[in-house]
Amino acid sequence: MAKKKLKQHHIDRDWCKGCGICVHFCPKNVLELDDMDKVFAARPEDCIACKLCEIRCPDLAIEIETE
Amino acid sequence: MALKDYLRQRFFPHMWCPGCGHGTVLNSLLRAVEQLGLSKNEIVMASGIGCSSRISGYVDFHTLHTLHGRALAFATGVKLSQPELNVIVPMGDGDALAIGGNHFIHACRRNIDITAIVMNNRIYGMTGGQFSPMSGVGINATTAPFQNIDRDFDVVKMATAAGATFVARSTTYHAQQAADLIKQAILHEGFSVVEILSQCPTHFGRKNKQGAAADMMERYKDITVPVGSKKKAENPDLIERGIFVQEEAPEYCREYDKIIAKAMKG
Ligand SMILES: Cc1ncc(C[n+]2csc(CCOP(=O)(O)OP(=O)(O)O)c2C)c(N)n1
Ligand code: SF4
Ligand code: SF4
Ligand code: SF4
């Protein structure tokens, strides 16, 4: 199976509570919290679309769309 | 079906604190249901009272939000009347093992085809951080300001001894494994128990100086090992995760059907 490539991070800013779980566990250091404590993809080009952020998010606030 | 289509999105963002493990359990549960290709109409969720039990308000299945500790009794009634439905009962450790302890062991003993998920944060989250039967010795809680002296239960051993025919454990750090175990538990015909260690950063974490939610999850990585790992023999304090019991035994609804058939013959 070919590796999936990232198309886009979908982040629901209303649902995200800024807990930092996705930021902490991202293996490629892609994510950061902004000054409103909402997550954003600071370095999307480094994302390997492993979906670890999506799977662990307690608020179902982040989704990885692949190509 | 997309994951979010299983949710009552009008109630989001949910009421759980930032970083609460219960949200990750919900996430894993939805993945299990989606991978099984279940429709919302095929699932009944019954829950009791607690932060954990609030999960039934967020899923767009048939849901019952019942009494503290008694969800398994309601679920038993539902399952006996509609055995073709998948019945799932998420419970807090207090809900399942303090007030609901008796319901829990007897549901295990009956082997009724229900999936119980114990969302174990080792504390009463909803009521402000009192110790639970899962807190264990040396834990700080509002009701144990000088540390708890009560020993804790091992849910896996207890469910096994009581007769559950599928018993498993995982953590919110191992969310992918948790989803897979929930999936297998739903498929299992008989009473299944899946314990998921779930962080309560607000009460357990704060009182026991375990840091932020992510630190508590890091801890789950450090203190657990796969079932049968050699490391456990070297360090008995490690907690095993995976499947402990998976066996066949007569299922309660089917046995009950036989009794009905007998009675009808007269
Ligand atoms: C009959 C009854 N007794 C006590 C309570 C108060 N109460 C509400 S939730 C709860 C315990 C919650 O702890 P747990 O089940 O571990 O779930 P958590 O909130 O930690 O997820 C208690 C004692 C109640 N609601 N009903
Ligand atoms: S894990 Fe979810 S809620 Fe927490 S910061 Fe990331 S997107 Fe936001
Ligand atoms: S998919 Fe993986 S690499 Fe990409 S942001 Fe999420 S955790 Fe990081
Ligand atoms: S009090 Fe604890 S268990 Fe309840 S929502 Fe907050 S973090 Fe979760």
Tab-separated table of C-alpha atoms and ligand atoms in Angstrom:
chain	number	residue	atom	x	y	z
A	1	MET	CA	0.000	0.000	0.000
A	2	ALA	CA	1.374	3.365	-0.981
A	3	LYS	CA	1.921	5.824	1.830
A	4	LYS	CA	-0.835	8.402	2.078
A	5	LYS	CA	0.123	12.019	1.532
A	6	LEU	CA	-1.285	14.938	3.409
A	7	LYS	CA	-3.783	17.111	1.631
A	8	GLN	CA	-4.968	19.279	4.482
A	9	HIS	CA	-5.369	19.587	8.257
A	10	HIS	CA	-8.986	20.279	9.192
A	11	ILE	CA	-9.104	21.965	12.568
A	12	ASP	CA	-12.361	22.876	14.249
A	13	ARG	CA	-11.465	25.961	16.250
A	14	ASP	CA	-14.743	25.880	18.160
A	15	TRP	CA	-14.147	22.325	19.348
A	16	CYS	CA	-10.388	22.534	20.071
A	17	LYS	CA	-9.684	23.254	23.746
A	18	GLY	CA	-5.949	23.736	23.383
A	19	CYS	CA	-5.016	20.758	25.543
A	20	GLY	CA	-1.792	20.318	23.582
A	21	ILE	CA	-2.013	16.522	23.298
A	22	CYS	CA	-1.683	16.588	19.503
A	23	VAL	CA	1.186	19.094	19.679
A	24	HIS	CA	3.046	16.993	22.256
A	25	PHE	CA	2.770	13.682	20.424
A	26	CYS	CA	3.198	14.768	16.792
A	27	PRO	CA	6.323	12.860	15.677
A	28	LYS	CA	7.238	15.588	13.181
A	29	ASN	CA	6.600	18.667	15.305
A	30	VAL	CA	4.062	19.989	12.814
A	31	LEU	CA	1.527	21.486	15.202
A	32	GLU	CA	1.518	24.498	17.507
A	33	LEU	CA	-0.969	26.391	19.650
A	34	ASP	CA	-1.698	29.983	18.662
A	35	ASP	CA	-2.230	32.856	21.100
A	36	MET	CA	-5.892	31.870	21.444
A	37	ASP	CA	-4.764	28.376	22.544
A	38	LYS	CA	-6.107	26.802	19.352
A	39	VAL	CA	-4.036	24.379	17.378
A	40	PHE	CA	-2.715	25.121	13.873
A	41	ALA	CA	-0.393	23.393	11.432
A	42	ALA	CA	2.772	25.494	11.674
A	43	ARG	CA	4.844	23.196	9.446
A	44	PRO	CA	2.370	21.267	7.241
A	45	GLU	CA	5.146	20.342	4.793
A	46	ASP	CA	6.674	18.079	7.475
A	47	CYS	CA	3.453	16.144	8.122
A	48	ILE	CA	3.611	12.426	7.354
A	49	ALA	CA	-0.179	11.983	7.685
A	50	CYS	CA	0.226	9.414	10.476
A	51	LYS	CA	-3.048	10.653	12.003
A	52	LEU	CA	-1.780	10.244	15.572
A	53	CYS	CA	-3.124	13.728	16.296
A	54	GLU	CA	-6.558	12.842	14.961
A	55	ILE	CA	-6.778	9.528	16.811
A	56	ARG	CA	-5.834	10.931	20.231
A	57	CYS	CA	-7.654	14.271	20.163
A	58	PRO	CA	-10.169	14.190	23.033
A	59	ASP	CA	-12.268	16.843	21.332
A	60	LEU	CA	-12.455	15.339	17.829
A	61	ALA	CA	-11.223	18.723	16.689
A	62	ILE	CA	-8.474	17.736	14.227
A	63	GLU	CA	-8.769	15.679	11.057
A	64	ILE	CA	-6.166	14.770	8.486
A	65	GLU	CA	-7.306	14.721	4.896
A	66	THR	CA	-5.061	12.669	2.616
A	67	GLU	CA	-4.692	12.690	-1.184
B	1	MET	CA	-20.049	6.750	7.482
B	2	ALA	CA	-17.849	9.656	8.568
B	3	LEU	CA	-16.855	9.608	12.228
B	4	LYS	CA	-18.652	12.842	13.027
B	5	ASP	CA	-21.926	11.535	11.612
B	6	TYR	CA	-22.129	9.290	14.679
B	7	LEU	CA	-22.134	12.376	16.923
B	8	ARG	CA	-24.838	14.728	18.128
B	9	GLN	CA	-22.782	17.628	16.896
B	10	ARG	CA	-25.191	20.183	18.331
B	11	PHE	CA	-23.809	19.387	21.796
B	12	PHE	CA	-20.202	20.158	20.818
B	13	PRO	CA	-17.785	21.344	22.019
B	14	HIS	CA	-18.403	18.760	24.738
B	15	MET	CA	-18.407	19.393	28.509
B	16	TRP	CA	-15.220	17.505	29.350
B	17	CYS	CA	-12.218	19.516	30.560
B	18	PRO	CA	-9.321	20.256	28.177
B	19	GLY	CA	-7.240	17.082	27.861
B	20	CYS	CA	-9.769	14.786	29.567
B	21	GLY	CA	-9.085	11.201	28.505
B	22	HIS	CA	-12.783	10.453	28.258
B	23	GLY	CA	-12.870	12.380	24.969
B	24	THR	CA	-10.168	10.107	23.558
B	25	VAL	CA	-12.200	7.064	24.657
B	26	LEU	CA	-15.130	8.525	22.720
B	27	ASN	CA	-12.798	8.994	19.747
B	28	SER	CA	-11.644	5.335	19.943
B	29	LEU	CA	-15.195	4.078	20.354
B	30	LEU	CA	-16.358	5.955	17.243
B	31	ARG	CA	-13.480	4.488	15.247
B	32	ALA	CA	-14.418	0.977	16.383
B	33	VAL	CA	-18.047	1.482	15.396
B	34	GLU	CA	-17.079	3.004	12.059
B	35	GLN	CA	-14.643	0.199	11.235
B	36	LEU	CA	-17.360	-2.337	12.009
B	37	GLY	CA	-19.652	-0.456	9.632
B	38	LEU	CA	-22.452	-0.361	12.206
B	39	SER	CA	-25.406	1.921	11.644
B	40	LYS	CA	-26.548	4.199	14.449
B	41	ASN	CA	-29.781	2.243	14.712
B	42	GLU	CA	-28.001	-0.985	15.590
B	43	ILE	CA	-26.383	0.403	18.723
B	44	VAL	CA	-27.763	1.110	22.166
B	45	MET	CA	-25.628	2.926	24.699
B	46	ALA	CA	-26.669	2.892	28.337
B	47	SER	CA	-24.687	4.857	30.892
B	48	GLY	CA	-24.930	5.814	34.558
B	49	ILE	CA	-23.686	9.025	36.167
B	50	GLY	CA	-20.254	10.625	36.067
B	51	CYS	CA	-18.116	12.600	33.619
B	52	SER	CA	-17.542	9.314	31.786
B	53	SER	CA	-21.245	8.537	31.650
B	54	ARG	CA	-21.904	11.809	29.849
B	55	ILE	CA	-20.588	10.071	26.732
B	56	SER	CA	-24.075	8.743	25.984
B	57	GLY	CA	-25.319	12.269	25.372
B	58	TYR	CA	-22.802	12.814	22.582
B	59	VAL	CA	-23.337	9.744	20.408
B	60	ASP	CA	-26.247	9.597	18.010
B	61	PHE	CA	-27.172	5.973	18.847
B	62	HIS	CA	-30.159	4.860	20.892
B	63	THR	CA	-29.088	6.140	24.299
B	64	LEU	CA	-30.144	5.883	27.918
B	65	HIS	CA	-28.602	8.096	30.592
B	66	THR	CA	-29.628	6.263	33.752
B	67	LEU	CA	-28.699	5.982	37.436
B	68	HIS	CA	-25.279	6.017	39.047
B	69	GLY	CA	-23.879	2.469	39.005
B	70	ARG	CA	-27.002	0.914	37.521
B	71	ALA	CA	-26.469	1.229	33.766
B	72	LEU	CA	-25.758	-2.498	33.418
B	73	ALA	CA	-29.158	-3.326	34.889
B	74	PHE	CA	-30.875	-1.088	32.332
B	75	ALA	CA	-28.673	-2.509	29.586
B	76	THR	CA	-29.586	-6.056	30.610
B	77	GLY	CA	-33.257	-5.211	30.193
B	78	VAL	CA	-32.662	-3.665	26.776
B	79	LYS	CA	-30.548	-6.588	25.596
B	80	LEU	CA	-33.058	-9.213	26.749
B	81	SER	CA	-35.888	-7.489	24.902
B	82	GLN	CA	-33.878	-6.593	21.755
B	83	PRO	CA	-31.043	-9.142	21.584
B	84	GLU	CA	-30.181	-8.246	17.971
B	85	LEU	CA	-28.923	-4.796	19.019
B	86	ASN	CA	-25.356	-4.063	20.087
B	87	VAL	CA	-25.447	-2.805	23.651
B	88	ILE	CA	-22.529	-0.745	24.937
B	89	VAL	CA	-22.134	0.467	28.521
B	90	PRO	CA	-19.405	3.027	29.221
B	91	MET	CA	-18.704	3.464	32.931
B	92	GLY	CA	-16.467	5.440	35.241
B	93	ASP	CA	-14.379	3.469	37.719
B	94	GLY	CA	-16.600	4.724	40.537
B	95	ASP	CA	-19.748	4.004	38.585
B	96	ALA	CA	-18.588	0.483	37.658
B	97	LEU	CA	-16.770	-0.634	40.792
B	98	ALA	CA	-17.966	1.392	43.782
B	99	ILE	CA	-21.728	1.936	43.676
B	100	GLY	CA	-22.099	-0.393	40.669
B	101	GLY	CA	-19.755	-3.147	41.830
B	102	ASN	CA	-22.478	-5.701	42.373
B	103	HIS	CA	-24.152	-5.078	39.030
B	104	PHE	CA	-20.745	-5.382	37.439
B	105	ILE	CA	-19.752	-8.776	38.820
B	106	HIS	CA	-23.164	-10.288	38.217
B	107	ALA	CA	-23.291	-9.059	34.624
B	108	CYS	CA	-19.892	-10.761	34.159
B	109	ARG	CA	-21.233	-13.940	35.749
B	110	ARG	CA	-24.315	-14.047	33.499
B	111	ASN	CA	-22.300	-13.634	30.347
B	112	ILE	CA	-24.917	-11.471	28.684
B	113	ASP	CA	-23.773	-10.075	25.328
B	114	ILE	CA	-23.012	-6.515	26.425
B	115	THR	CA	-19.831	-4.480	25.945
B	116	ALA	CA	-18.734	-2.708	29.132
B	117	ILE	CA	-16.084	-0.025	28.818
B	118	VAL	CA	-14.500	1.034	32.101
B	119	MET	CA	-13.098	4.545	31.662
B	120	ASN	CA	-10.662	4.353	34.550
B	121	ASN	CA	-9.335	7.710	35.756
B	122	ARG	CA	-8.882	6.416	39.330
B	123	ILE	CA	-11.023	9.158	40.843
B	124	TYR	CA	-14.535	10.596	41.019
B	125	GLY	CA	-14.126	13.312	38.424
B	126	MET	CA	-17.640	14.690	38.324
B	127	THR	CA	-18.059	15.289	42.048
B	128	GLY	CA	-14.697	16.932	42.620
B	129	GLY	CA	-11.962	14.343	43.068
B	130	GLN	CA	-12.935	11.900	45.818
B	131	PHE	CA	-10.973	8.622	45.832
B	132	SER	CA	-12.497	5.607	44.099
B	133	PRO	CA	-11.904	1.862	44.463
B	134	MET	CA	-9.314	2.274	41.699
B	135	SER	CA	-7.271	5.092	43.283
B	136	GLY	CA	-4.961	2.834	45.253
B	137	VAL	CA	-2.587	3.329	48.157
B	138	GLY	CA	-0.675	6.607	48.421
B	139	ILE	CA	-2.966	8.589	46.125
B	140	ASN	CA	-4.130	12.085	47.025
B	141	ALA	CA	-7.811	12.864	46.739
B	142	THR	CA	-10.220	15.384	48.267
B	143	THR	CA	-11.386	12.653	50.639
B	144	ALA	CA	-7.812	11.497	51.327
B	145	PRO	CA	-5.876	14.676	52.174
B	146	PHE	CA	-3.203	12.599	53.944
B	147	GLN	CA	-3.120	9.993	51.152
B	148	ASN	CA	-5.324	7.019	50.532
B	149	ILE	CA	-4.769	3.785	52.467
B	150	ASP	CA	-7.362	1.719	50.589
B	151	ARG	CA	-5.961	-0.876	48.201
B	152	ASP	CA	-7.286	-0.766	44.646
B	153	PHE	CA	-9.105	-3.367	42.571
B	154	ASP	CA	-7.637	-4.894	39.457
B	155	VAL	CA	-10.633	-4.682	37.065
B	156	VAL	CA	-9.155	-7.253	34.710
B	157	LYS	CA	-8.708	-9.844	37.445
B	158	MET	CA	-12.078	-9.053	38.922
B	159	ALA	CA	-13.944	-9.367	35.605
B	160	THR	CA	-12.067	-12.568	34.836
B	161	ALA	CA	-12.875	-14.110	38.230
B	162	ALA	CA	-16.518	-13.061	37.906
B	163	GLY	CA	-16.831	-14.864	34.566
B	164	ALA	CA	-16.598	-12.255	31.796
B	165	THR	CA	-15.691	-14.033	28.559
B	166	PHE	CA	-13.788	-11.154	26.940
B	167	VAL	CA	-11.483	-9.041	29.094
B	168	ALA	CA	-9.028	-6.469	27.789
B	169	ARG	CA	-7.158	-3.323	28.796
B	170	SER	CA	-5.631	-0.340	27.049
B	171	THR	CA	-5.020	3.368	27.614
B	172	THR	CA	-5.744	6.701	25.958
B	173	TYR	CA	-2.091	6.866	24.876
B	174	HIS	CA	-2.680	3.603	22.993
B	175	ALA	CA	-5.849	4.944	21.360
B	176	GLN	CA	-5.447	2.818	18.254
B	177	GLN	CA	-5.204	-0.351	20.348
B	178	ALA	CA	-8.157	0.824	22.434
B	179	ALA	CA	-10.254	1.172	19.262
B	180	ASP	CA	-9.231	-2.291	18.122
B	181	LEU	CA	-10.075	-3.841	21.505
B	182	ILE	CA	-13.475	-2.141	21.591
B	183	LYS	CA	-14.101	-3.494	18.098
B	184	GLN	CA	-13.295	-7.039	19.172
B	185	ALA	CA	-15.340	-6.621	22.351
B	186	ILE	CA	-18.402	-5.575	20.328
B	187	LEU	CA	-17.964	-8.577	18.033
B	188	HIS	CA	-17.547	-10.978	20.971
B	189	GLU	CA	-20.681	-12.902	21.867
B	190	GLY	CA	-20.864	-12.678	25.633
B	191	PHE	CA	-20.019	-10.161	28.338
B	192	SER	CA	-16.978	-8.085	27.393
B	193	VAL	CA	-15.013	-5.749	29.597
B	194	VAL	CA	-12.545	-3.261	28.174
B	195	GLU	CA	-10.718	-1.174	30.754
B	196	ILE	CA	-9.210	2.010	29.348
B	197	LEU	CA	-6.895	4.056	31.554
B	198	SER	CA	-8.122	7.611	31.012
B	199	GLN	CA	-6.550	10.746	32.479
B	200	CYS	CA	-8.407	13.244	34.627
B	201	PRO	CA	-5.939	16.143	34.574
B	202	THR	CA	-8.310	18.372	36.546
B	203	HIS	CA	-8.555	16.276	39.707
B	204	PHE	CA	-6.343	13.184	39.680
B	205	GLY	CA	-3.554	14.879	37.759
B	206	ARG	CA	-3.540	18.075	39.769
B	207	LYS	CA	-3.772	16.417	43.205
B	208	ASN	CA	-1.094	13.887	42.379
B	209	LYS	CA	1.266	16.266	40.571
B	210	GLN	CA	1.193	14.311	37.341
B	211	GLY	CA	1.359	17.351	35.089
B	212	ALA	CA	-0.624	18.138	31.958
B	213	ALA	CA	-2.816	15.702	30.044
B	214	ALA	CA	0.007	14.826	27.647
B	215	ASP	CA	2.332	14.062	30.591
B	216	MET	CA	-0.274	11.740	32.063
B	217	MET	CA	-0.512	9.956	28.714
B	218	GLU	CA	3.279	9.677	28.518
B	219	ARG	CA	3.017	7.956	31.875
B	220	TYR	CA	0.609	5.375	30.421
B	221	LYS	CA	3.292	4.569	27.877
B	222	ASP	CA	5.886	4.120	30.634
B	223	ILE	CA	3.840	2.099	33.120
B	224	THR	CA	2.200	-0.380	30.725
B	225	VAL	CA	3.500	-3.320	28.676
B	226	PRO	CA	1.857	-5.724	26.219
B	227	VAL	CA	0.348	-8.844	27.820
B	228	GLY	CA	2.972	-11.525	28.354
B	229	SER	CA	5.927	-9.147	28.052
B	230	LYS	CA	9.117	-10.266	29.777
B	231	LYS	CA	9.420	-6.823	31.332
B	232	LYS	CA	6.438	-7.590	33.561
B	233	ALA	CA	8.295	-10.526	35.144
B	234	GLU	CA	11.210	-8.215	35.922
B	235	ASN	CA	9.011	-5.387	37.164
B	236	PRO	CA	5.678	-6.564	38.636
B	237	ASP	CA	4.475	-2.953	39.010
B	238	LEU	CA	4.019	-2.640	35.243
B	239	ILE	CA	0.416	-2.851	34.046
B	240	GLU	CA	-0.348	-5.225	31.204
B	241	ARG	CA	-2.508	-4.228	28.253
B	242	GLY	CA	-4.082	-6.306	25.506
B	243	ILE	CA	-6.525	-9.224	25.648
B	244	PHE	CA	-6.553	-11.317	28.829
B	245	VAL	CA	-9.614	-13.493	28.265
B	246	GLN	CA	-11.371	-14.469	25.043
B	247	GLU	CA	-13.452	-17.586	25.397
B	248	GLU	CA	-16.834	-19.028	24.511
B	249	ALA	CA	-19.519	-19.764	27.074
B	250	PRO	CA	-23.331	-19.969	26.887
B	251	GLU	CA	-24.709	-16.477	26.290
B	252	TYR	CA	-27.531	-15.329	28.566
B	253	CYS	CA	-30.136	-14.207	25.977
B	254	ARG	CA	-29.773	-17.469	24.061
B	255	GLU	CA	-30.133	-19.498	27.254
B	256	TYR	CA	-33.172	-17.452	28.164
B	257	ASP	CA	-34.707	-18.202	24.751
B	258	LYS	CA	-34.357	-21.902	25.533
B	259	ILE	CA	-36.241	-21.425	28.800
B	260	ILE	CA	-39.004	-19.576	26.954
B	261	ALA	CA	-39.219	-22.436	24.431
B	262	LYS	CA	-39.437	-24.960	27.286
B	263	ALA	CA	-42.118	-22.968	29.058
B	264	MET	CA	-44.167	-22.612	25.858
B	265	LYS	CA	-44.195	-26.392	25.413
B	266	GLY	CA	-45.906	-26.512	28.797
C	1	LIG	C1	-26.950	7.332	43.870
C	1	LIG	C2	-25.896	8.382	43.670
C	1	LIG	N1	-24.895	8.491	44.554
C	1	LIG	C3	-23.938	9.431	44.373
C	1	LIG	C4	-23.979	10.269	43.308
C	1	LIG	C5	-22.918	11.339	43.167
C	1	LIG	N2	-21.990	11.020	42.094
C	1	LIG	C6	-22.149	11.498	40.844
C	1	LIG	S1	-20.947	11.019	39.777
C	1	LIG	C7	-20.151	10.166	41.023
C	1	LIG	C8	-18.858	9.439	40.788
C	1	LIG	C9	-18.208	9.729	39.495
C	1	LIG	O1	-17.004	9.021	39.381
C	1	LIG	P1	-16.763	7.963	38.249
C	1	LIG	O2	-17.898	7.030	38.140
C	1	LIG	O3	-15.429	7.348	38.468
C	1	LIG	O4	-16.768	8.818	36.900
C	1	LIG	P2	-15.881	10.088	36.440
C	1	LIG	O5	-16.698	11.295	36.785
C	1	LIG	O6	-14.582	10.039	37.148
C	1	LIG	O7	-15.758	9.895	34.983
C	1	LIG	C10	-20.844	10.267	42.236
C	1	LIG	C11	-20.407	9.651	43.500
C	1	LIG	C12	-25.058	10.142	42.397
C	1	LIG	N3	-25.149	10.908	41.307
C	1	LIG	N4	-26.000	9.188	42.606
C	2	SF4	S1	-5.626	17.416	20.836
C	2	SF4	FE1	-7.489	18.297	19.964
C	2	SF4	S2	-8.312	19.678	21.531
C	2	SF4	FE2	-6.174	19.207	22.096
C	2	SF4	S3	-5.004	20.892	21.171
C	2	SF4	FE3	-5.025	19.226	19.673
C	2	SF4	S4	-6.811	19.653	18.343
C	2	SF4	FE4	-7.025	20.925	20.180
C	3	SF4	S1	-0.727	13.467	10.977
C	3	SF4	FE1	1.028	12.875	12.223
C	3	SF4	S2	2.701	14.123	11.421
C	3	SF4	FE2	0.814	15.040	10.671
C	3	SF4	S3	0.287	16.608	12.166
C	3	SF4	FE3	-0.784	14.758	12.791
C	3	SF4	S4	0.585	13.744	14.250
C	3	SF4	FE4	1.797	15.271	13.122
C	4	SF4	S1	-13.240	16.480	35.995
C	4	SF4	FE1	-11.766	14.972	35.224
C	4	SF4	S2	-13.020	13.318	34.390
C	4	SF4	FE2	-14.353	15.105	34.609
C	4	SF4	S3	-14.272	16.128	32.602
C	4	SF4	FE3	-12.718	17.083	33.889
C	4	SF4	S4	-10.841	15.949	33.427
C	4	SF4	FE4	-12.555	14.705	32.705
